[in-house]
Short mmCIF file of C-alpha atoms in Angstrom, two decimals:
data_model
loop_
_atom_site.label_atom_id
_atom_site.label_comp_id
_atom_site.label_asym_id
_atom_site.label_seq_id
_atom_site.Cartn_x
_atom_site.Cartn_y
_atom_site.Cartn_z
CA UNK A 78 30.29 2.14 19.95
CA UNK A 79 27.18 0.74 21.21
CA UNK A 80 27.57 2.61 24.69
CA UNK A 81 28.95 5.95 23.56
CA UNK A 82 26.19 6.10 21.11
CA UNK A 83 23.71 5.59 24.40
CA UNK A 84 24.26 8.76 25.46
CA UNK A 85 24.80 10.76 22.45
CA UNK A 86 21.97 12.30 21.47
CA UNK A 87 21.09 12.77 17.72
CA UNK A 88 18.35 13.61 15.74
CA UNK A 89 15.67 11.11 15.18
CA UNK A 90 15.19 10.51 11.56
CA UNK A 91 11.82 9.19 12.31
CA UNK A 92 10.11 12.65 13.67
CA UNK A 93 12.03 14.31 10.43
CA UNK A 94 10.17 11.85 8.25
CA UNK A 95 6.91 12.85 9.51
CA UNK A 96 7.38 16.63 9.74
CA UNK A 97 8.25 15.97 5.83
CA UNK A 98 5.31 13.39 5.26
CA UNK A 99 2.67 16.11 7.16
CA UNK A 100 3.69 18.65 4.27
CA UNK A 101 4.08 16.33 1.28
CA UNK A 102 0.77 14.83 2.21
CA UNK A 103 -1.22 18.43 2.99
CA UNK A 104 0.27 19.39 -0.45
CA UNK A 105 -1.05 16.36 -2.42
CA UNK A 106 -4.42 16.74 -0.88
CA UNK A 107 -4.68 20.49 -1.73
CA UNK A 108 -2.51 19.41 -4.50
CA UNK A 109 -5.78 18.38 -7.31
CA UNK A 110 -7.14 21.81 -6.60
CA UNK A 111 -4.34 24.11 -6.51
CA UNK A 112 -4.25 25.90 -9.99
CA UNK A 113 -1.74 24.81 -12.25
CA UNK A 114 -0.60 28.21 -13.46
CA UNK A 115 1.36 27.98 -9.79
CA UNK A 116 4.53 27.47 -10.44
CA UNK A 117 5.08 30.13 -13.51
CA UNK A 118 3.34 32.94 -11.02
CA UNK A 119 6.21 31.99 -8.08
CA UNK A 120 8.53 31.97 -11.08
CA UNK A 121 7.32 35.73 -12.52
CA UNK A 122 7.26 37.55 -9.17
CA UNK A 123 10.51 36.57 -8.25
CA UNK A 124 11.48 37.86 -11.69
CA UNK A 125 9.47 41.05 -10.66
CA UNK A 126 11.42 41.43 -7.48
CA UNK A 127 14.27 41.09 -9.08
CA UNK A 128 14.18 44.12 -11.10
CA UNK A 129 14.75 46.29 -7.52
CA UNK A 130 15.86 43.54 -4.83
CA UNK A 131 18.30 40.64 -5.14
CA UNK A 132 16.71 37.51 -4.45
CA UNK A 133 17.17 34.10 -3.98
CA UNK A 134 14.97 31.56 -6.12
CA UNK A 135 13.10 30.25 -2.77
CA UNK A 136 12.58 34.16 -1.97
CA UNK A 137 8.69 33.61 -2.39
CA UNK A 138 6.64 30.93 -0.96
CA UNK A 139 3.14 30.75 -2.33
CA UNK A 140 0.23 28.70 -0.59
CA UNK A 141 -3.19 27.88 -2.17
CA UNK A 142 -5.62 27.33 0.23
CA UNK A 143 -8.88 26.15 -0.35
CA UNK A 144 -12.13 27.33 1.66
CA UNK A 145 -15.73 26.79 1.93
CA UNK A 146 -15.97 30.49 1.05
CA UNK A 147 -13.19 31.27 -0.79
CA UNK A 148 -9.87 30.72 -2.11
CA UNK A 149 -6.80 32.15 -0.70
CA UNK A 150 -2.95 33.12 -2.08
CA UNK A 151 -1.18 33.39 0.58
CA UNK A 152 2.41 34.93 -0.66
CA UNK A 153 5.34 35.53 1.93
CA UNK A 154 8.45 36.99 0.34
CA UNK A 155 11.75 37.36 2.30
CA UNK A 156 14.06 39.98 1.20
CA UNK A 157 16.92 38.05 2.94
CA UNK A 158 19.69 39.39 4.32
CA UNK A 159 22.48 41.43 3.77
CA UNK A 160 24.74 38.70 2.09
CA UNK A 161 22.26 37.40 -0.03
CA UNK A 162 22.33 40.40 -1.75
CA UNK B 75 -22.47 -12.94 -1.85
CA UNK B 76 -18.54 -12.33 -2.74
CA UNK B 77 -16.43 -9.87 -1.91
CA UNK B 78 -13.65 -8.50 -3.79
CA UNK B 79 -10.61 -7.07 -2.02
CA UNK B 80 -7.62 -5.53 -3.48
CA UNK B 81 -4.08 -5.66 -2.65
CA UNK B 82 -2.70 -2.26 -3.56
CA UNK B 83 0.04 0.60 -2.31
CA UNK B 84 1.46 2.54 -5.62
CA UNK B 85 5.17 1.76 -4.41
CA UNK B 86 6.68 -1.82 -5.59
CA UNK B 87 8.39 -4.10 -3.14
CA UNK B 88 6.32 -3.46 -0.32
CA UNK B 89 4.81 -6.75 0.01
CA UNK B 90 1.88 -6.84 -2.13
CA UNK B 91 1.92 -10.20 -3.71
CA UNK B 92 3.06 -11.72 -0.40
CA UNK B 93 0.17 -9.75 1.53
CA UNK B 94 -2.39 -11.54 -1.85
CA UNK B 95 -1.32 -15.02 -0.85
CA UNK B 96 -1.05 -15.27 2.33
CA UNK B 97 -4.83 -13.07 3.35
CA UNK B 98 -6.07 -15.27 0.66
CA UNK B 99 -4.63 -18.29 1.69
CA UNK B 100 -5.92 -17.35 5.49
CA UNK B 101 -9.32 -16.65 4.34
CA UNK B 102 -9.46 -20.30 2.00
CA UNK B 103 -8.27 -21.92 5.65
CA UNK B 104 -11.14 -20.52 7.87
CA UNK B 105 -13.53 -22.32 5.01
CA UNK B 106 -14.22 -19.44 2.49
CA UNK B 107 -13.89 -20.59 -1.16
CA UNK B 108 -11.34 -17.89 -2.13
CA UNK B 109 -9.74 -16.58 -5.68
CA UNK B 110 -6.75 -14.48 -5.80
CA UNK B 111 -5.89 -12.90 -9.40
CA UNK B 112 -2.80 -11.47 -10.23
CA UNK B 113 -3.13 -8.41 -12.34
CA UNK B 114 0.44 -7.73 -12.92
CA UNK B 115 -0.01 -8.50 -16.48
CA UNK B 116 3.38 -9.58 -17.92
CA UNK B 117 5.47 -9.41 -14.95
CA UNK B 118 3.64 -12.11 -13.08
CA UNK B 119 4.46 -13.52 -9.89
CA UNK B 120 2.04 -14.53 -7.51
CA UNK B 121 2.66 -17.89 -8.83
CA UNK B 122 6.00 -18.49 -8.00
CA UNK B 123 5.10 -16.85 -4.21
CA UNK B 124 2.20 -19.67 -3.85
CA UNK B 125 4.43 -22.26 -5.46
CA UNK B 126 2.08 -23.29 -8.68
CA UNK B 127 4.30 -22.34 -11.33
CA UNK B 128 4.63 -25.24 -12.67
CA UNK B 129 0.57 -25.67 -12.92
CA UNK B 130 0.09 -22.47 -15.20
CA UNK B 131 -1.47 -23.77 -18.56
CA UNK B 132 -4.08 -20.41 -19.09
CA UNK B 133 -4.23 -17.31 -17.66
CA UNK B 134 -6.25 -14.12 -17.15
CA UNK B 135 -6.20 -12.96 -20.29
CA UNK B 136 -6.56 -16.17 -21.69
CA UNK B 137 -10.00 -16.53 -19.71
CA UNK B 138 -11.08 -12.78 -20.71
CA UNK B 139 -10.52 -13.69 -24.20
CA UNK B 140 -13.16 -16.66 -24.31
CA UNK B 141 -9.56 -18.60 -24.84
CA UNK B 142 -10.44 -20.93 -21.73
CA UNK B 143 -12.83 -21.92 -19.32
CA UNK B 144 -12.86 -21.07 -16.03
CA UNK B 145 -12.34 -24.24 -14.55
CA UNK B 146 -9.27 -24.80 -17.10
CA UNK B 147 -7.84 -21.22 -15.80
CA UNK B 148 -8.01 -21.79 -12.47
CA UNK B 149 -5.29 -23.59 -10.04
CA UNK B 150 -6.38 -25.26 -7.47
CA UNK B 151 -4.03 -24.93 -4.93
CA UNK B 152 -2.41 -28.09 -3.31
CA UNK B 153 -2.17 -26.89 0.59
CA UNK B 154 -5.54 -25.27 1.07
CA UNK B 155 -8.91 -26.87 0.11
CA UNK B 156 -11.13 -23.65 -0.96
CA UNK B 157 -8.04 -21.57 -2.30
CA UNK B 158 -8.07 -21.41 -6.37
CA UNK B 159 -5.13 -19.08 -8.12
CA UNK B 160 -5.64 -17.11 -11.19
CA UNK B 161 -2.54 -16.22 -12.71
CA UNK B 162 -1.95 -13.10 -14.88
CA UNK B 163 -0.04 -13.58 -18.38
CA UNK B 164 2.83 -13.23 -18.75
CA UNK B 165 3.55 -12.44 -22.55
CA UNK B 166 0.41 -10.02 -23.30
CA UNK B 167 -0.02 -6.41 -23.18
CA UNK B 168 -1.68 -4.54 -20.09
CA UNK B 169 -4.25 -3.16 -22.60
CA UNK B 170 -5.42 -6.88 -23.38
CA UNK B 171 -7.41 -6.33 -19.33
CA UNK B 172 -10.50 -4.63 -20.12
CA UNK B 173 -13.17 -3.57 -17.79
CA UNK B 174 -15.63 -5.50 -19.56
CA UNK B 175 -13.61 -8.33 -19.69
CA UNK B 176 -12.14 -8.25 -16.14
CA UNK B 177 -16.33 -7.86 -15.04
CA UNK B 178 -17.35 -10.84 -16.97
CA UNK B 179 -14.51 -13.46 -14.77
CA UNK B 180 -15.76 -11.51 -11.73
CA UNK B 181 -19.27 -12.51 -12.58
CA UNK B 182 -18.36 -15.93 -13.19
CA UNK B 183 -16.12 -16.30 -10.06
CA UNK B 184 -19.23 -15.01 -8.07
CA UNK B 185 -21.63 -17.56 -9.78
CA UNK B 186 -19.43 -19.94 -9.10
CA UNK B 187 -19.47 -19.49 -5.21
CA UNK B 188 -16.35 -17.37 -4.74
CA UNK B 189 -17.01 -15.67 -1.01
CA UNK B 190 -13.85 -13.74 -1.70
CA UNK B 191 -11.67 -12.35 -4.56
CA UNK B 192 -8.73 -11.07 -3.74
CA UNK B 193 -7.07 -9.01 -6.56
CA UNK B 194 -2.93 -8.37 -6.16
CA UNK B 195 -2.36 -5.37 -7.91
CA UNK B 196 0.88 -4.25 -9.76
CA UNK B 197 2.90 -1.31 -8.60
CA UNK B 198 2.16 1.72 -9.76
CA UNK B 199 -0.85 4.10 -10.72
CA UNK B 200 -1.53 2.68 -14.52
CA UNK B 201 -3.64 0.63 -16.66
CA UNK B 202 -3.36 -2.29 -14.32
CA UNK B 203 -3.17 -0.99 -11.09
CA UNK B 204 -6.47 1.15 -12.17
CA UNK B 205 -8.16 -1.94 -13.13
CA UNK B 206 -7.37 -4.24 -9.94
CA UNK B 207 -8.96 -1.96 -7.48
CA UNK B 208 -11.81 -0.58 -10.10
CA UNK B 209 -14.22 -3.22 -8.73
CA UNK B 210 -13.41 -3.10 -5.32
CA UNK B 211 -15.50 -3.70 -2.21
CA UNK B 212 -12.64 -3.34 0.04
CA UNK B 213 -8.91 -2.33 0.20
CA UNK B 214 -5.99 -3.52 1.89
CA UNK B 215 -3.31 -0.82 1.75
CA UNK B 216 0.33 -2.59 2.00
CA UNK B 217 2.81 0.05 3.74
CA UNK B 218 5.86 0.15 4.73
CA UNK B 219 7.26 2.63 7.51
CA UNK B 220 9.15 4.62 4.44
CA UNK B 221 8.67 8.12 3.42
CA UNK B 222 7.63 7.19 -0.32
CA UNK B 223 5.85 3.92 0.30
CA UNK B 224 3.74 6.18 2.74
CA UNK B 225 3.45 8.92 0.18
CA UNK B 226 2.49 6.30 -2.33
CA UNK B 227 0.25 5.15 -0.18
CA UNK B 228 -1.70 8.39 0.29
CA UNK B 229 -1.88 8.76 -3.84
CA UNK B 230 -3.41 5.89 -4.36
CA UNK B 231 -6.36 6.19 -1.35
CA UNK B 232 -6.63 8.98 -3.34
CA UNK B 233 -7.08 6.99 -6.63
CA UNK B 234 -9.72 4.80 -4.57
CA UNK B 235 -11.41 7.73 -3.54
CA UNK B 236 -12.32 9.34 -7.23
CA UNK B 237 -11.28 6.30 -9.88
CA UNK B 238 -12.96 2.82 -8.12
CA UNK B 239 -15.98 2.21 -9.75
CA UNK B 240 -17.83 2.35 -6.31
CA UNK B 241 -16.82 6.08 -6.56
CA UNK B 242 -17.84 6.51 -10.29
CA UNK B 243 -21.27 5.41 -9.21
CA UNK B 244 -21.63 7.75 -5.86
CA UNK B 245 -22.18 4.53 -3.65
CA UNK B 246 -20.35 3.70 -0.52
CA UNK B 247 -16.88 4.53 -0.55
CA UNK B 248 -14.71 1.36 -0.84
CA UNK B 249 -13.72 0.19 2.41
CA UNK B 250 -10.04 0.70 3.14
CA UNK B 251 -7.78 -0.97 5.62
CA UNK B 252 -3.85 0.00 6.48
CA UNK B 253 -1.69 -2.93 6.65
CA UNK B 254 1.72 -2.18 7.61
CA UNK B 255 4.60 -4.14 6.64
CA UNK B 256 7.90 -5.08 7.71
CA UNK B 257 7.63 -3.45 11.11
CA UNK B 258 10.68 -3.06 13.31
CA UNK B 259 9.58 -1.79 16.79
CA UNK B 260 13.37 -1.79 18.14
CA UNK B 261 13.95 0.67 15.23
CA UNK B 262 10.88 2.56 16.08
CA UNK B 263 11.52 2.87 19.49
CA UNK B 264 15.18 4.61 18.78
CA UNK B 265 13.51 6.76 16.59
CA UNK B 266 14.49 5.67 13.27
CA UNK B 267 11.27 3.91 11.77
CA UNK B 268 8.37 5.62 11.05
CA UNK B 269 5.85 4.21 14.50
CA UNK B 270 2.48 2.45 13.65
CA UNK B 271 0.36 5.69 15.34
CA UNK B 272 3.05 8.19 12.39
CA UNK B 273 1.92 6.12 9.36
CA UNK B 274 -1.87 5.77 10.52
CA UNK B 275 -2.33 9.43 11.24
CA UNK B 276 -0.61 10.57 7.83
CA UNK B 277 -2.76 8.19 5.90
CA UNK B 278 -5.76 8.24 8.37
CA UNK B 279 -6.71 5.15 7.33
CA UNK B 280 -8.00 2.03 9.99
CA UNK B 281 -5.25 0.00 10.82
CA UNK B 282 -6.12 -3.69 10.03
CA UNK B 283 -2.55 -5.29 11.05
CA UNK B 284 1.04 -5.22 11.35
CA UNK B 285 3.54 -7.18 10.17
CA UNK B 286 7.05 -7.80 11.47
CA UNK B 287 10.05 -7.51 9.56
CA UNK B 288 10.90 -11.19 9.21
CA UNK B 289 13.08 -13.76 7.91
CA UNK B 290 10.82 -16.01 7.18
CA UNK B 291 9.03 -13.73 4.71
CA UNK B 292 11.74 -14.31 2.43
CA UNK B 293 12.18 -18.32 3.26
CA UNK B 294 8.23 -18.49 2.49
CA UNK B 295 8.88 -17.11 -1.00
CA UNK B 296 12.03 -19.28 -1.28
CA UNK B 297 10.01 -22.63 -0.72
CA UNK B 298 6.90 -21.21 -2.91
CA UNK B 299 4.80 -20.71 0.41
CA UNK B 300 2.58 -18.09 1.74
CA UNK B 301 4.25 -16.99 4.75
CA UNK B 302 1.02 -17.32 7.01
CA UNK B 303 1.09 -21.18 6.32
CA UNK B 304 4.33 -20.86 8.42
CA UNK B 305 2.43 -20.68 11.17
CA UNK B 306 5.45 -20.40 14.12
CA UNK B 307 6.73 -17.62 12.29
CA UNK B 308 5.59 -14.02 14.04
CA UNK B 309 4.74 -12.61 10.78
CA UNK B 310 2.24 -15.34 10.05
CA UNK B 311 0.44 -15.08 13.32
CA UNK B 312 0.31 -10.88 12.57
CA UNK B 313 -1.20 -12.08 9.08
CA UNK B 314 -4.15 -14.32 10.48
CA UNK B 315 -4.74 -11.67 13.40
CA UNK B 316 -5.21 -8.95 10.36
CA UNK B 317 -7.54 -11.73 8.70
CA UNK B 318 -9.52 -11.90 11.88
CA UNK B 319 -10.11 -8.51 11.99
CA UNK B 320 -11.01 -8.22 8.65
CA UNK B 321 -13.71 -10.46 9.07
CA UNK B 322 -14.51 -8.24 12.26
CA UNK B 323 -12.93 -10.07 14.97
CA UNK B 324 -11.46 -7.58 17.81
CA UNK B 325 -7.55 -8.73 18.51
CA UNK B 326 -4.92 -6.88 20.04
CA UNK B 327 -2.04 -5.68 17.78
CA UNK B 328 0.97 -8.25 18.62
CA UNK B 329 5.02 -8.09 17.83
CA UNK B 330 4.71 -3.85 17.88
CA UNK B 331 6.53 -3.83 21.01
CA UNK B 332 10.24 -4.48 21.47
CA UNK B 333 10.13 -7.89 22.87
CA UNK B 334 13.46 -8.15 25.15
CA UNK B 335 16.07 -5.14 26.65
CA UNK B 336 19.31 -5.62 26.55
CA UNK B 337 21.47 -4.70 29.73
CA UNK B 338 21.60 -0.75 29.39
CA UNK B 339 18.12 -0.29 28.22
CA UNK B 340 16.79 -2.19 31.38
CA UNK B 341 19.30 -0.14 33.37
CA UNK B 342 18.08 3.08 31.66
CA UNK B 343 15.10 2.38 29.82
#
């Protein structure tokens, strides 16, 4: 087992942990000054989009990004494909 | 002049009370009269780690209360000269630790000729936890190569940041050190641990040690030892280097590497 599993390659869980601790940690930091109305918005434009597009529930990503100058919504919203509709 | 250093990381079962008595223990054996406090109030156990269960007559709240005196309270430990235990209580509320009461035994322990107080904080992010790092000078920050111990970790720098009473008066910051625990550098090096430079840069905190994963961590607690006063054990030796270097001794991190390859990795490594 030892020696097949030599050459196999497979993901390294350790690299996945970080790529997941980089965003978990970015999003606690902005986390105290992200508005808490948040959540409901995501919820309410996907409701909007609804009304003329099929959408899945992670159709719209919001980030809240705080400046010096100013703060920013960023929205992206994937229509998806044709199956997910 | 004492200092008072807390033992803290959010997550339980990281090695908190373990990390209390043995960097106490360390700094008691280099000659600085040392206190370490347990503030897990009613689910105490850095007695049984440094083996003076049997010695608890008062405790913490006991003391805050005007119930004892200090030199009742306090247990002298048998293995150390300089090393004196304060142990929390175990049938009382949380809300019987007050921050008046909990500055009034610091006082005392710094009148007394304490150098160092080390405080081992419970798990979590409440009453307790709050009020073992409130009066911090410093911070050792127990982690373990683990997605949520690391996440935990970064919450409560956070909570160090805005809640210690060094940051309710504007001072200096509380200092803060990373000490990671239970280590495995073969794991690491196959890519499924978390690696020492992973867990610094996420928390960008200043490493002050690492500590092996080690079977004798688990013997120590057994016997009702700190594990540094084990002193062939590899997981003692990372302990006093982290000591050293938190009195501001330069030492190069040891046991982070794997230590012997097996045929096919010196074939292929």
């Amino acid at each position: 087992m030892g020696l097949l599993d030599y050459f196999r390659s497979k993901p390294k869980t350790a690299s996945i942990a970080r790529q997941r601790l980089e965003l978990l940690i970015a999003h606690q930091h902005e986390g105290g000054a992200a508005p808490d109305y948040l959540p409901q918005m995501q919820q309410d434009i996907i409701e909007v989009i609804r009304k003329y597009v099929a959408v899945s529930d992670d159709a719209v990503q919001i980030n809240f990004e705080r400046t010096d100058q100013c703060d920013m919504l960023e929205l992206n919203v994937s229509l998806g494909e044709d199956d997910a509709a | 002049m004492s200092k008072i250093i807390v033992v803290t990381s959010g997550k339980g079962g990281v090695g908190k009370t373990t990390t209390s008595a043995s960097i106490a223990s360390g700094l008691a054996k280099r000659g600085h009269k040392t206190c370490v406090i347990d503030f897990d109030v009613g689910l105490r156990n850095l007695d049984l780690i440094m083996g003076c269960e049997r010695r608890v007559v008062y405790d913490f709240i006991n003391l805050i209360n005007g119930e004892s005196k200090l030199n009742q309270t306090l247990i002298r430990d048998k293995r150390v000269k300089d090393l004196y235990i304060l142990p929390a209580s175990q049938t009382r509320d949380k809300d019987a630790l007050t921050k008046e009461g909990v500055a009034k035994v610091l006082d005392e322990l710094k009148s007394e000729g304490f150098e160092y107080v080390v405080c081992d904080s419970p798990a979590g992010i409440e009453a307790g936890a709050l009020m073992a790092l409130y009066f911090a000078d410093e911070a050792i920050i127990v982690t373990n190569p683990e997605v949520s111990s690391v996440r935990d970790s970064d919450r409560i720098l956070g909570i160090l940041q805005s809640r210690s009473k060094r940051a309710e008066d504007g001072g200096e910051p509380v200092v803060e050190h990373l000490l990671i625990t239970r280590y495995d550098p073969e794991r690491v090096e196959k890519g499924q641990m978390l690696s020492i430079d992973d867990v610094s840069e996420l928390l960008s905190v200043e490493l002050i040690g690492v500590i092996p994963e080690s079977k004798d961590v688990l013997e120590a607690s057994n016997a009702g030892m700190p594990v540094i006063l084990s002193e062939d054990s590899n997981a003692a030796q990372a302990y006093d280097d982290s000591i050293a270097r938190l009195l501001g001794e330069q030492r190069p991190m040891r046991f982070t590497q794997v230590q012997k390859k097996g045929l096919l990795g010196r074939l292929f490594g």
